Short mmCIF file of C-alpha atoms and ligand atoms in Angstrom, two decimals:
data_model
loop_
_atom_site.label_atom_id
_atom_site.label_comp_id
_atom_site.label_asym_id
_atom_site.label_seq_id
_atom_site.Cartn_x
_atom_site.Cartn_y
_atom_site.Cartn_z
CA MET E 30 76.67 103.04 137.46
CA LYS E 31 78.63 105.67 135.72
CA PRO E 32 77.18 106.51 132.24
CA THR E 33 79.55 106.07 129.42
CA TYR E 34 80.02 108.90 126.98
CA GLU E 35 80.71 108.93 123.36
CA PRO E 36 82.43 111.76 121.35
CA VAL E 37 80.72 113.65 118.49
CA ILE E 38 83.24 115.27 116.06
CA GLY E 39 82.94 117.55 113.10
CA LEU E 40 86.04 118.59 111.26
CA GLU E 41 86.89 121.74 109.29
CA ILE E 42 89.75 121.43 106.97
CA HIS E 43 91.61 124.50 105.77
CA GLY E 44 93.85 124.05 102.61
CA GLU E 45 95.61 126.68 100.57
CA LEU E 46 94.91 126.15 96.84
CA LEU E 47 98.10 125.76 94.53
CA THR E 48 97.25 128.71 92.27
CA ASN E 49 99.94 131.07 90.62
CA SER E 50 98.25 134.20 91.99
CA LYS E 51 96.19 135.04 94.87
CA MET E 52 92.51 134.81 95.38
CA PHE E 53 91.55 138.46 94.56
CA CYS E 54 94.55 140.17 93.08
CA GLY E 55 97.66 139.33 90.76
CA CYS E 56 100.26 138.91 93.36
CA SER E 57 102.09 135.67 93.52
CA ALA E 58 100.49 133.03 95.72
CA ASP E 59 103.78 131.27 96.27
CA TYR E 60 104.66 133.17 99.48
CA GLY E 61 107.16 130.55 100.44
CA SER E 62 109.62 131.49 97.78
CA ALA E 63 109.20 135.20 98.42
CA PRO E 64 112.65 136.79 98.70
CA GLU E 65 111.57 138.92 101.60
CA PRO E 66 108.50 139.71 103.98
CA ASN E 67 105.92 142.00 102.27
CA THR E 68 107.21 141.65 98.58
CA ASN E 69 104.27 139.71 97.18
CA ILE E 70 101.68 142.53 97.98
CA CYS E 71 99.49 145.14 96.33
CA PRO E 72 96.70 147.51 97.40
CA THR E 73 94.18 144.77 97.21
CA CYS E 74 95.81 142.19 99.53
CA THR E 75 97.00 144.76 101.89
CA GLY E 76 93.42 146.19 102.31
CA LEU E 77 94.13 149.74 101.11
CA PRO E 78 90.93 151.78 100.63
CA GLY E 79 89.28 151.72 97.30
CA ALA E 80 91.40 148.69 95.99
CA MET E 81 88.89 146.23 94.36
CA PRO E 82 89.06 142.42 94.39
CA VAL E 83 88.88 140.28 91.17
CA VAL E 84 87.97 136.54 91.44
CA ASN E 85 90.91 134.05 90.47
CA LYS E 86 89.29 131.65 87.96
CA LYS E 87 91.90 129.08 88.44
CA ALA E 88 90.91 129.12 92.14
CA THR E 89 87.09 128.41 91.38
CA GLU E 90 88.28 125.42 89.06
CA LEU E 91 90.37 123.86 91.70
CA ALA E 92 87.68 124.36 94.49
CA ALA E 93 85.05 122.79 92.06
CA LEU E 94 87.49 119.90 91.43
CA VAL E 95 87.74 119.19 95.10
CA GLY E 96 84.06 119.47 95.64
CA LEU E 97 83.39 116.81 92.81
CA ALA E 98 86.09 114.63 94.31
CA LEU E 99 84.26 114.75 97.64
CA ASN E 100 81.03 113.94 95.84
CA CYS E 101 79.54 117.25 96.43
CA SER E 102 76.95 118.98 94.19
CA ILE E 103 78.24 122.14 92.65
CA ASN E 104 76.23 125.43 93.15
CA LYS E 105 75.80 126.84 89.56
CA HIS E 106 75.00 130.16 91.43
CA ASN E 107 77.26 130.84 94.42
CA THR E 108 78.25 134.09 96.05
CA PHE E 109 80.97 135.87 98.21
CA ALA E 110 80.23 137.12 101.54
CA ARG E 111 82.13 139.38 104.04
CA LYS E 112 82.91 137.92 107.31
CA ASN E 113 83.59 140.87 109.60
CA TYR E 114 86.10 140.62 112.44
CA TYR E 115 89.01 142.73 113.36
CA TYR E 116 92.46 140.85 113.71
CA PRO E 117 95.77 142.34 113.00
CA ASP E 118 96.52 139.80 110.25
CA LEU E 119 93.35 140.72 108.50
CA PRO E 120 94.10 144.10 106.92
CA LYS E 121 90.60 144.82 105.42
CA GLY E 122 88.71 144.28 108.99
CA TYR E 123 87.01 141.47 107.11
CA GLN E 124 87.51 138.25 105.22
CA ILE E 125 86.09 137.53 101.99
CA SER E 126 84.42 134.06 102.25
CA GLN E 127 81.36 132.33 101.13
CA TYR E 128 78.46 131.91 103.64
CA GLU E 129 74.97 131.38 102.21
CA LEU E 130 75.71 129.94 98.99
CA PRO E 131 79.03 128.12 98.92
CA ILE E 132 80.65 126.54 95.77
CA CYS E 133 80.06 123.18 96.73
CA GLU E 134 77.69 121.24 99.13
CA LYS E 135 76.28 118.12 100.33
CA GLY E 136 78.90 115.57 99.57
CA TRP E 137 80.46 112.53 101.45
CA LEU E 138 83.65 110.72 101.81
CA ASP E 139 83.62 107.17 102.86
CA VAL E 140 86.06 106.10 105.49
CA ASP E 141 87.40 102.64 106.96
CA ALA E 142 86.52 103.39 110.65
CA PRO E 143 83.01 103.59 112.03
CA SER E 144 80.55 106.25 111.38
CA PRO E 145 76.77 106.04 111.87
CA TYR E 146 75.97 106.37 107.97
CA PRO E 147 75.98 103.51 105.75
CA SER E 148 78.56 103.43 102.85
CA THR E 149 77.67 102.40 99.32
CA LEU E 150 81.13 100.80 99.03
CA THR E 151 81.29 97.12 100.27
CA GLY E 152 84.28 95.37 101.25
CA THR E 153 86.27 98.49 102.31
CA ARG E 154 86.60 97.58 105.78
CA PRO E 155 90.13 96.21 106.61
CA GLU E 156 90.25 93.39 109.18
CA GLY E 157 90.82 94.25 112.76
CA ARG E 158 89.79 97.87 112.25
CA GLY E 159 86.33 99.43 113.17
CA ASP E 160 85.37 96.45 115.29
CA SER E 161 84.28 98.80 118.19
CA LEU E 162 81.11 100.09 116.59
CA PRO E 163 79.89 103.53 117.58
CA PRO E 164 77.50 102.47 120.42
CA SER E 165 74.50 104.62 119.19
CA GLY E 166 75.36 104.12 115.53
CA GLU E 167 72.99 102.32 113.28
CA GLY E 168 75.48 99.88 112.01
CA LEU E 169 78.51 99.12 110.00
CA GLY E 170 78.54 102.52 108.05
CA MET E 171 81.63 104.22 107.17
CA ARG E 172 80.45 107.47 105.54
CA VAL E 173 81.20 111.13 106.58
CA ARG E 174 78.97 113.72 105.06
CA VAL E 175 80.67 116.77 103.76
CA ARG E 176 78.50 119.68 104.53
CA ARG E 177 80.16 122.31 102.33
CA VAL E 178 83.30 123.30 100.48
CA HIS E 179 83.86 126.96 100.20
CA ILE E 180 86.52 129.49 99.03
CA GLU E 181 88.09 132.14 101.32
CA GLU E 182 91.22 133.93 101.68
CA ASP E 183 94.25 133.22 103.97
CA THR E 184 95.41 135.90 106.38
CA ALA E 185 98.88 137.52 106.72
CA LYS E 186 101.47 135.93 108.97
CA LEU E 187 102.29 137.47 112.26
CA ALA E 188 105.78 136.99 114.09
CA HIS E 189 105.48 137.63 117.68
CA GLU E 190 108.59 139.49 119.23
CA LYS E 191 109.04 140.32 122.81
CA ASN E 192 106.77 143.23 123.15
CA TYR E 193 105.69 143.97 119.52
CA ALA E 194 104.73 141.80 116.62
CA LEU E 195 105.87 141.93 112.83
CA ILE E 196 103.49 141.38 109.92
CA ASP E 197 104.23 139.83 106.60
CA PHE E 198 101.44 140.28 104.01
CA ASN E 199 102.85 137.75 101.51
CA ARG E 200 100.31 135.05 102.51
CA ALA E 201 97.47 137.58 102.73
CA GLY E 202 94.79 136.70 100.14
CA VAL E 203 96.10 133.33 99.16
CA PRO E 204 93.28 131.15 97.93
CA LEU E 205 92.11 129.05 100.84
CA LEU E 206 89.59 126.21 100.71
CA GLU E 207 87.43 125.22 103.87
CA ILE E 208 86.09 121.71 103.86
CA VAL E 209 83.32 121.39 106.48
CA SER E 210 82.10 118.02 107.73
CA GLU E 211 78.86 117.13 109.36
CA PRO E 212 79.14 115.97 112.95
CA ASP E 213 79.33 112.32 111.82
CA ILE E 214 82.48 111.25 113.45
CA ARG E 215 82.34 109.21 116.55
CA THR E 216 85.82 108.11 117.20
CA VAL E 217 89.14 109.97 117.27
CA GLU E 218 90.27 106.89 114.74
CA THR E 219 87.54 107.93 112.31
CA ALA E 220 88.48 111.72 112.57
CA LEU E 221 92.15 110.62 111.71
CA ASP E 222 91.07 108.52 108.75
CA TYR E 223 88.79 111.20 107.35
CA ALA E 224 91.52 113.75 107.68
CA THR E 225 94.16 111.41 106.03
CA LYS E 226 91.90 110.52 103.06
CA VAL E 227 90.92 114.24 102.52
CA ARG E 228 94.81 115.09 102.40
CA ALA E 229 95.39 112.27 100.00
CA ILE E 230 92.53 113.35 97.75
CA LEU E 231 93.98 116.96 97.73
CA ARG E 232 97.34 115.72 96.88
CA TYR E 233 96.10 113.46 93.97
CA LEU E 234 94.20 116.45 92.54
CA GLY E 235 97.37 118.53 92.68
CA VAL E 236 95.69 121.29 94.40
CA ASN E 237 97.52 121.25 97.68
CA SER E 238 100.88 119.74 98.61
CA GLY E 239 99.46 118.48 101.99
CA ASP E 240 102.85 119.76 103.59
CA MET E 241 101.45 120.30 107.11
CA GLU E 242 104.85 121.62 108.35
CA LYS E 243 104.42 124.52 106.11
CA GLY E 244 100.87 125.27 107.43
CA VAL E 245 99.32 124.83 104.01
CA LEU E 246 96.76 122.33 105.33
CA ARG E 247 95.23 122.86 108.90
CA PHE E 248 92.62 121.13 110.89
CA GLU E 249 90.01 122.31 113.40
CA ALA E 250 88.07 119.73 115.44
CA ASN E 251 84.71 120.51 116.68
CA ILE E 252 83.99 118.18 119.77
CA SER E 253 81.18 117.44 121.89
CA VAL E 254 80.40 114.22 123.94
CA ARG E 255 77.07 112.77 124.89
CA PRO E 256 75.92 109.63 127.04
CA VAL E 257 76.11 106.61 124.93
CA GLY E 258 72.56 106.07 123.41
CA SER E 259 71.50 109.63 123.35
CA ASP E 260 71.00 111.26 119.99
CA GLU E 261 71.21 114.77 121.23
CA PHE E 262 73.91 117.13 120.09
CA ARG E 263 75.55 118.77 123.18
CA THR E 264 77.61 122.04 123.41
CA ARG E 265 80.62 121.64 121.39
CA THR E 266 84.12 123.38 121.47
CA GLU E 267 86.40 124.00 118.62
CA ILE E 268 90.09 123.40 118.61
CA LYS E 269 91.66 125.75 116.20
CA ASN E 270 94.80 125.32 113.92
CA LEU E 271 95.97 121.83 114.33
CA ASN E 272 99.00 121.45 112.26
CA SER E 273 99.60 117.80 112.08
CA PHE E 274 97.77 114.45 112.40
CA ARG E 275 99.47 113.95 115.75
CA ALA E 276 98.02 117.28 117.01
CA LEU E 277 94.62 116.40 115.74
CA VAL E 278 94.68 112.95 117.54
CA ARG E 279 96.17 114.28 120.84
CA ALA E 280 93.96 117.42 121.04
CA SER E 281 90.77 115.48 120.19
CA GLN E 282 91.54 112.78 122.89
CA TYR E 283 92.38 115.41 125.41
CA GLU E 284 89.21 117.38 124.68
CA ILE E 285 86.94 114.37 124.78
CA GLU E 286 88.33 113.38 128.22
CA ARG E 287 88.11 116.99 129.67
CA GLN E 288 84.46 117.26 128.67
CA ILE E 289 83.61 113.92 129.90
CA LYS E 290 85.19 114.76 133.31
CA ILE E 291 83.09 118.01 133.17
CA TYR E 292 79.87 116.10 132.86
CA GLU E 293 80.77 113.48 135.36
CA ASP E 294 81.56 116.24 137.89
CA GLY E 295 78.03 117.55 137.37
CA GLY E 296 79.08 120.59 135.23
CA MET E 297 78.34 122.08 131.90
CA VAL E 298 80.55 122.35 128.95
CA VAL E 299 80.83 125.90 127.71
CA GLN E 300 81.04 126.70 123.91
CA GLU E 301 84.29 128.09 123.19
CA THR E 302 87.17 128.36 120.85
CA LEU E 303 90.38 126.33 122.05
CA GLY E 304 93.96 126.32 121.16
CA TRP E 305 96.06 123.35 121.35
CA ASP E 306 99.37 123.55 123.46
CA ASP E 307 101.46 120.73 121.88
CA VAL E 308 104.16 121.10 124.35
CA ARG E 309 101.91 120.72 127.59
CA GLY E 310 99.41 118.48 125.84
CA VAL E 311 96.41 120.53 126.82
CA THR E 312 93.58 122.58 125.04
CA THR E 313 93.49 126.22 126.18
CA SER E 314 90.64 128.58 125.98
CA GLN E 315 91.01 131.41 123.53
CA ARG E 316 87.64 133.06 123.42
CA SER E 317 84.12 132.17 124.06
CA LYS E 318 82.85 130.90 120.68
CA GLU E 319 81.35 133.52 118.39
CA GLU E 320 78.15 132.74 116.56
CA ALA E 321 77.58 133.12 112.96
CA HIS E 322 75.54 136.33 113.58
CA ASP E 323 78.42 137.94 115.49
CA TYR E 324 80.31 138.06 112.09
CA ARG E 325 77.68 140.24 110.65
CA TYR E 326 77.97 138.38 107.23
CA PHE E 327 76.64 140.15 104.32
CA PRO E 328 76.96 139.61 100.69
CA GLU E 329 80.40 140.91 99.38
CA PRO E 330 79.22 144.07 97.28
CA ASP E 331 82.59 144.35 95.34
CA LEU E 332 82.15 140.75 93.66
CA PRO E 333 79.51 139.46 91.44
CA PRO E 334 78.05 136.12 92.09
CA LEU E 335 79.77 133.31 90.33
CA GLN E 336 77.62 131.69 87.57
CA PHE E 337 78.64 128.30 86.23
CA SER E 338 77.15 126.54 83.27
CA ASP E 339 76.52 122.66 83.28
CA ALA E 340 79.30 122.52 80.49
CA TRP E 341 81.75 124.17 82.72
CA ILE E 342 81.01 121.79 85.62
CA GLU E 343 81.27 118.74 83.40
CA SER E 344 84.54 119.91 81.90
CA ILE E 345 85.89 120.16 85.52
CA ARG E 346 84.37 116.76 86.11
CA SER E 347 86.18 115.28 83.23
CA ARG E 348 89.49 116.41 84.62
CA LEU E 349 88.94 114.28 87.84
CA PRO E 350 91.74 111.55 88.02
CA GLU E 351 91.33 108.11 89.43
CA LEU E 352 91.06 108.90 93.08
CA PRO E 353 92.50 106.82 95.88
CA GLU E 354 89.32 104.87 96.71
CA ALA E 355 88.91 103.77 92.95
CA LYS E 356 92.63 102.90 92.77
CA THR E 357 92.46 100.96 95.81
CA SER E 358 89.44 98.99 94.33
CA ARG E 359 91.29 98.39 91.13
CA PHE E 360 94.19 97.24 92.85
CA ILE E 361 92.46 94.71 94.74
CA SER E 362 90.22 93.41 91.75
CA ASP E 363 92.93 93.51 88.97
CA PHE E 364 95.87 92.62 90.94
CA GLY E 365 94.55 90.50 93.77
CA LEU E 366 95.98 92.50 96.32
CA THR E 367 94.66 92.66 99.88
CA LEU E 368 92.85 95.73 100.97
CA SER E 369 95.66 96.83 103.33
CA ASP E 370 98.45 96.30 100.62
CA ALA E 371 96.37 98.27 98.21
CA ARG E 372 95.68 101.02 100.66
CA PHE E 373 99.36 101.38 101.49
CA LEU E 374 100.30 101.52 97.70
CA THR E 375 97.52 104.10 96.79
CA SER E 376 98.20 106.29 99.79
CA GLU E 377 100.46 108.52 97.52
CA LEU E 378 100.00 108.76 93.66
CA SER E 379 103.71 108.66 93.13
CA LEU E 380 103.93 105.45 95.00
CA ALA E 381 100.93 103.95 93.17
CA ASN E 382 102.51 104.92 89.93
CA TYR E 383 105.82 103.61 90.65
CA PHE E 384 104.39 100.22 91.84
CA GLU E 385 102.19 100.04 88.64
CA SER E 386 105.38 100.68 86.37
CA VAL E 387 107.36 98.11 88.21
CA PHE E 388 104.61 95.58 88.28
CA ALA E 389 103.90 96.10 84.57
CA LYS E 390 107.50 95.07 83.65
CA SER E 391 107.61 92.22 86.03
CA LYS E 392 106.66 88.60 85.67
CA SER E 393 106.17 88.15 89.62
CA SER E 394 102.93 88.53 91.34
CA ALA E 395 101.58 91.81 92.56
CA LYS E 396 101.94 90.62 96.06
CA THR E 397 105.70 90.04 95.47
CA VAL E 398 106.10 93.48 94.07
CA HIS E 399 104.22 95.04 96.71
CA SER E 400 106.43 93.36 99.39
CA TRP E 401 109.57 94.59 97.63
CA ILE E 402 108.35 98.14 97.32
CA ALA E 403 106.64 98.25 100.90
CA GLY E 404 109.76 96.57 102.44
CA GLU E 405 113.21 97.30 101.19
CA PHE E 406 112.44 100.14 98.81
CA MET E 407 110.46 102.07 101.56
CA ARG E 408 113.28 101.47 103.91
CA TYR E 409 115.69 102.92 101.55
CA LEU E 410 113.58 106.11 101.11
CA ASN E 411 113.22 106.53 104.76
CA ASP E 412 116.78 105.92 105.62
CA SER E 413 118.26 108.05 102.86
CA GLY E 414 115.53 110.78 102.87
CA VAL E 415 115.14 110.55 99.21
CA ASP E 416 111.70 111.38 97.95
CA ILE E 417 109.94 108.83 95.73
CA GLU E 418 109.79 111.36 92.92
CA GLU E 419 113.63 111.65 93.08
CA VAL E 420 114.23 107.86 92.65
CA THR E 421 116.06 107.34 89.41
CA LEU E 422 115.97 103.51 89.49
CA PRO E 423 114.03 102.57 86.27
CA PRO E 424 111.16 100.40 86.93
CA GLU E 425 112.42 97.86 84.58
CA SER E 426 115.70 97.22 86.60
CA PHE E 427 113.75 96.79 89.73
CA ALA E 428 111.34 94.38 87.95
CA LYS E 429 114.06 92.46 86.66
CA LEU E 430 115.69 92.11 90.08
CA ILE E 431 112.34 90.97 91.59
CA ASP E 432 112.13 88.35 88.88
CA MET E 433 115.59 87.11 89.62
CA VAL E 434 114.70 86.29 93.05
CA THR E 435 111.20 84.80 91.93
CA GLU E 436 113.25 82.61 89.36
CA LYS E 437 115.72 81.51 92.14
CA ASN E 438 118.64 83.19 90.36
CA VAL E 439 119.44 85.25 93.28
CA SER E 440 118.51 84.81 97.11
CA GLY E 441 116.12 87.53 98.65
CA ASN E 442 118.96 88.51 101.10
CA ASN E 443 121.46 89.00 98.31
CA ALA E 444 118.77 90.89 96.14
CA LYS E 445 118.49 93.39 98.95
CA VAL E 446 122.33 94.10 98.60
CA VAL E 447 121.73 94.44 94.89
CA LEU E 448 118.83 96.78 95.19
CA ALA E 449 120.86 99.11 97.56
CA ASP E 450 123.48 99.18 94.84
CA LEU E 451 120.88 99.98 92.06
CA LEU E 452 119.21 102.64 94.04
CA LYS E 453 122.57 104.32 94.89
CA ASP E 454 124.50 103.95 91.70
CA GLY E 455 122.13 102.42 88.99
CA GLY E 456 123.26 99.66 86.72
CA ASP E 457 121.88 96.30 85.59
CA PRO E 458 120.91 93.81 88.25
CA GLN E 459 122.36 90.88 86.41
CA GLU E 460 125.70 92.37 85.99
CA ILE E 461 125.86 93.36 89.62
CA VAL E 462 124.88 89.72 90.66
CA LYS E 463 127.69 88.55 88.42
CA ALA E 464 130.24 91.08 89.44
CA LYS E 465 129.66 90.42 93.04
CA ASN E 466 129.33 86.73 92.57
CA LEU E 467 125.96 86.50 94.16
CA ALA E 468 124.09 84.11 91.94
CA GLN E 469 121.84 81.72 93.79
CA VAL E 470 122.76 78.03 93.61
CA SER E 471 119.92 75.50 93.59
CA ASP E 472 122.16 72.62 92.57
CA GLU E 473 121.43 69.97 95.08
CA GLY E 474 124.60 68.07 94.92
CA PHE E 475 126.46 71.31 95.93
CA ILE E 476 124.15 72.16 98.76
CA GLN E 477 124.08 68.41 100.04
CA GLU E 478 127.90 68.56 100.38
CA ILE E 479 127.72 71.77 102.44
CA VAL E 480 124.92 70.45 104.64
CA THR E 481 126.74 67.21 105.27
CA LYS E 482 130.00 68.88 106.14
CA ILE E 483 128.08 71.39 108.62
CA LEU E 484 126.33 68.18 110.32
CA SER E 485 129.43 66.33 110.70
CA ASP E 486 131.38 69.19 111.99
CA ASN E 487 128.84 69.93 114.76
CA PRO E 488 127.70 66.76 116.30
CA LYS E 489 127.01 68.64 119.80
CA GLU E 490 124.48 70.78 118.07
CA VAL E 491 123.02 67.95 116.05
CA ASP E 492 122.42 65.96 119.28
CA GLU E 493 120.98 68.93 121.14
CA TYR E 494 118.65 69.58 118.23
CA ASN E 495 117.50 65.92 118.21
CA ALA E 496 117.00 66.04 121.93
CA GLY E 497 114.42 68.83 121.22
CA LYS E 498 116.18 72.19 121.09
CA GLU E 499 114.31 73.22 117.87
CA THR E 500 115.57 76.68 117.93
CA LEU E 501 119.07 75.31 116.73
CA PHE E 502 117.41 74.86 113.26
CA GLN E 503 117.99 78.53 112.39
CA TRP E 504 121.44 78.32 113.59
CA PHE E 505 122.17 75.34 111.21
CA MET E 506 120.59 77.40 108.31
CA GLY E 507 122.76 80.26 109.30
CA GLN E 508 125.81 77.99 108.87
CA VAL E 509 124.60 77.24 105.26
CA ALA E 510 124.23 80.77 104.61
CA ARG E 511 127.78 81.54 105.87
CA ALA E 512 129.30 78.74 104.10
CA THR E 513 127.60 79.73 100.62
CA LYS E 514 127.71 83.35 101.27
CA GLY E 515 124.01 83.43 101.09
CA LYS E 516 123.90 81.85 97.58
CA ALA E 517 122.17 78.58 98.49
CA ASP E 518 118.51 78.23 97.48
CA PRO E 519 117.11 78.38 101.00
CA ASN E 520 114.11 75.97 100.19
CA VAL E 521 116.55 73.32 98.90
CA ALA E 522 118.92 73.98 101.83
CA LYS E 523 116.06 73.64 104.37
CA GLU E 524 114.79 70.45 102.82
CA LEU E 525 118.28 68.73 102.95
CA MET E 526 118.99 70.00 106.45
CA VAL E 527 115.81 68.72 107.69
CA LYS E 528 116.55 65.27 105.98
CA GLY E 529 120.24 65.25 107.37
CA LEU E 530 119.15 65.93 110.96
CA GLU E 531 116.47 63.46 110.63
CA GLU E 532 119.06 60.81 109.59
CA ARG E 533 121.15 61.49 112.67
CA ARG E 534 118.55 61.22 115.04
CA LYS E 535 119.53 58.33 117.33
P1 LIG U 622 78.84 127.34 112.02
O1 LIG U 622 80.38 127.17 112.10
O2 LIG U 622 78.31 127.91 110.77
O3 LIG U 622 78.29 127.75 113.16
P2 LIG U 622 78.25 124.64 112.89
O4 LIG U 622 78.42 125.21 114.16
O5 LIG U 622 76.93 123.99 112.70
O6 LIG U 622 78.38 125.76 111.76
O7 LIG U 622 79.44 123.56 112.54
C1 LIG U 622 80.61 123.98 112.50
C2 LIG U 622 81.45 122.56 112.65
O8 LIG U 622 81.15 121.90 113.87
C3 LIG U 622 80.93 121.52 111.64
O9 LIG U 622 82.15 120.65 111.34
C4 LIG U 622 80.00 120.67 112.45
O10 LIG U 622 80.03 119.30 111.91
C5 LIG U 622 80.72 120.64 113.80
N1 LIG U 622 79.48 120.46 114.81
C6 LIG U 622 78.14 120.96 114.81
N2 LIG U 622 77.57 120.71 116.02
C7 LIG U 622 78.45 119.90 116.61
C8 LIG U 622 78.36 119.19 117.93
N3 LIG U 622 77.22 119.23 118.68
N4 LIG U 622 79.39 118.38 118.26
C9 LIG U 622 80.53 118.31 117.54
N5 LIG U 622 80.68 118.92 116.33
C10 LIG U 622 79.58 119.78 115.90
MG1 LIG U 623 84.95 127.32 112.16
ZN1 LIG U 624 98.02 141.52 95.90
#
């Protein structure tokens, strides 16, 4: 019988920090707005001899903030190190990074998908997910340990032309954070969940835009596979520069299968650094993996160690906002939302805030407000390409419209029409309903008249329905909607229609 294999995955996440200036000089870090290549540069970030680095204080604050958000401890004493390697986009011939003493260590992040480590949070597992436990895992745990978070600097950008390359140093020296997980991840689903949650946290903290298309956030997946039931850590490969969640998932799946095949064929996996070819859908060998000692790390002689006081660390901690996990729990306990509804709303801070302001003004249930936001509202954002931050519809107006549906003053379908108007041109929901003559009618006498007329106009359909063709019921309801321009209270109409059909049963 063939042994089955399980993957072991550790993720390294690189995220630029949203500071004004670069990590070790005063040049603007906003290389995206630079008018031209090589305009945000100085002797330090182009690696000229004798230029001295100076630490960006703001970057250390943001790094500590991320560390605290990821439940790390902050090293009060931490140091910079030189990571030596030659590469055309690294003008000094080394990268200033952190090695032995990173700014943050030993954190964790709870995820919904399986991992071998138990979570302290309970009730965070959504139904239907994570049912396939990691075969050698100890149980239902959903915790990924964060080994370290350290500060380094981004590289320049190369543009490869036909037989030469151009270099732009505007990005060189931009503060970069590296978040390294322990190899706790056992499924690609968990890797995706972890990466998604880290991105959401960075966005909540305002330290990174999460804009993967611009390359400000990049993933590297370290992958090995081992027979199910084994506890060994086998040789891993590292897939570099995954620039989207899709690439992370596809590359990991491909690499897991490639390694399993190697073992099944009796071969050995070689430790190496891989690239991901998104077009061909394959990982490609870039170089045999270097070991830490190949970099000849040594303490950066041009920078003093960072020394933090307890008071400083506490002042950073006090800046932590309510994070996605806490917000999710609050939305569940205070508003009675389901886990998946709460997760959806808290996936983006702006979405969570908008929901809360609409809900605060509304008399309807959180579930109802959620379904308007998750449904019609999101559809509008997706179709129009409008960002939620650009939405001008005041939460009060949205709340008023939702309440009009709850109070049966307008039908759900007609309210969608009103919402589209509100989102496009603003206005008052009540006035729009009046102007467009969309008010819902619950008056039984009025609806009964229409139902009776439809039933007597369509004897054939009535007979067919009563002979068992139940799908016709929707057709009858459609006739009511048509005759009343969607204004009849659907519950009243349904009740009267059921009764009418019943009476005509022979
Ligand atoms: P370094 O890069 O300093 O050599 P490691 O090699 O220990 O550090 O880890 C780098 C990344 O690879 C981490 O995210 C870690 O979780 C992951 N990793 C380490 N060993 C394995 C393994 N056997 N399989 C999969 N991932 C691993
Ligand atoms: Mg690495
Ligand atoms: Zn500079």
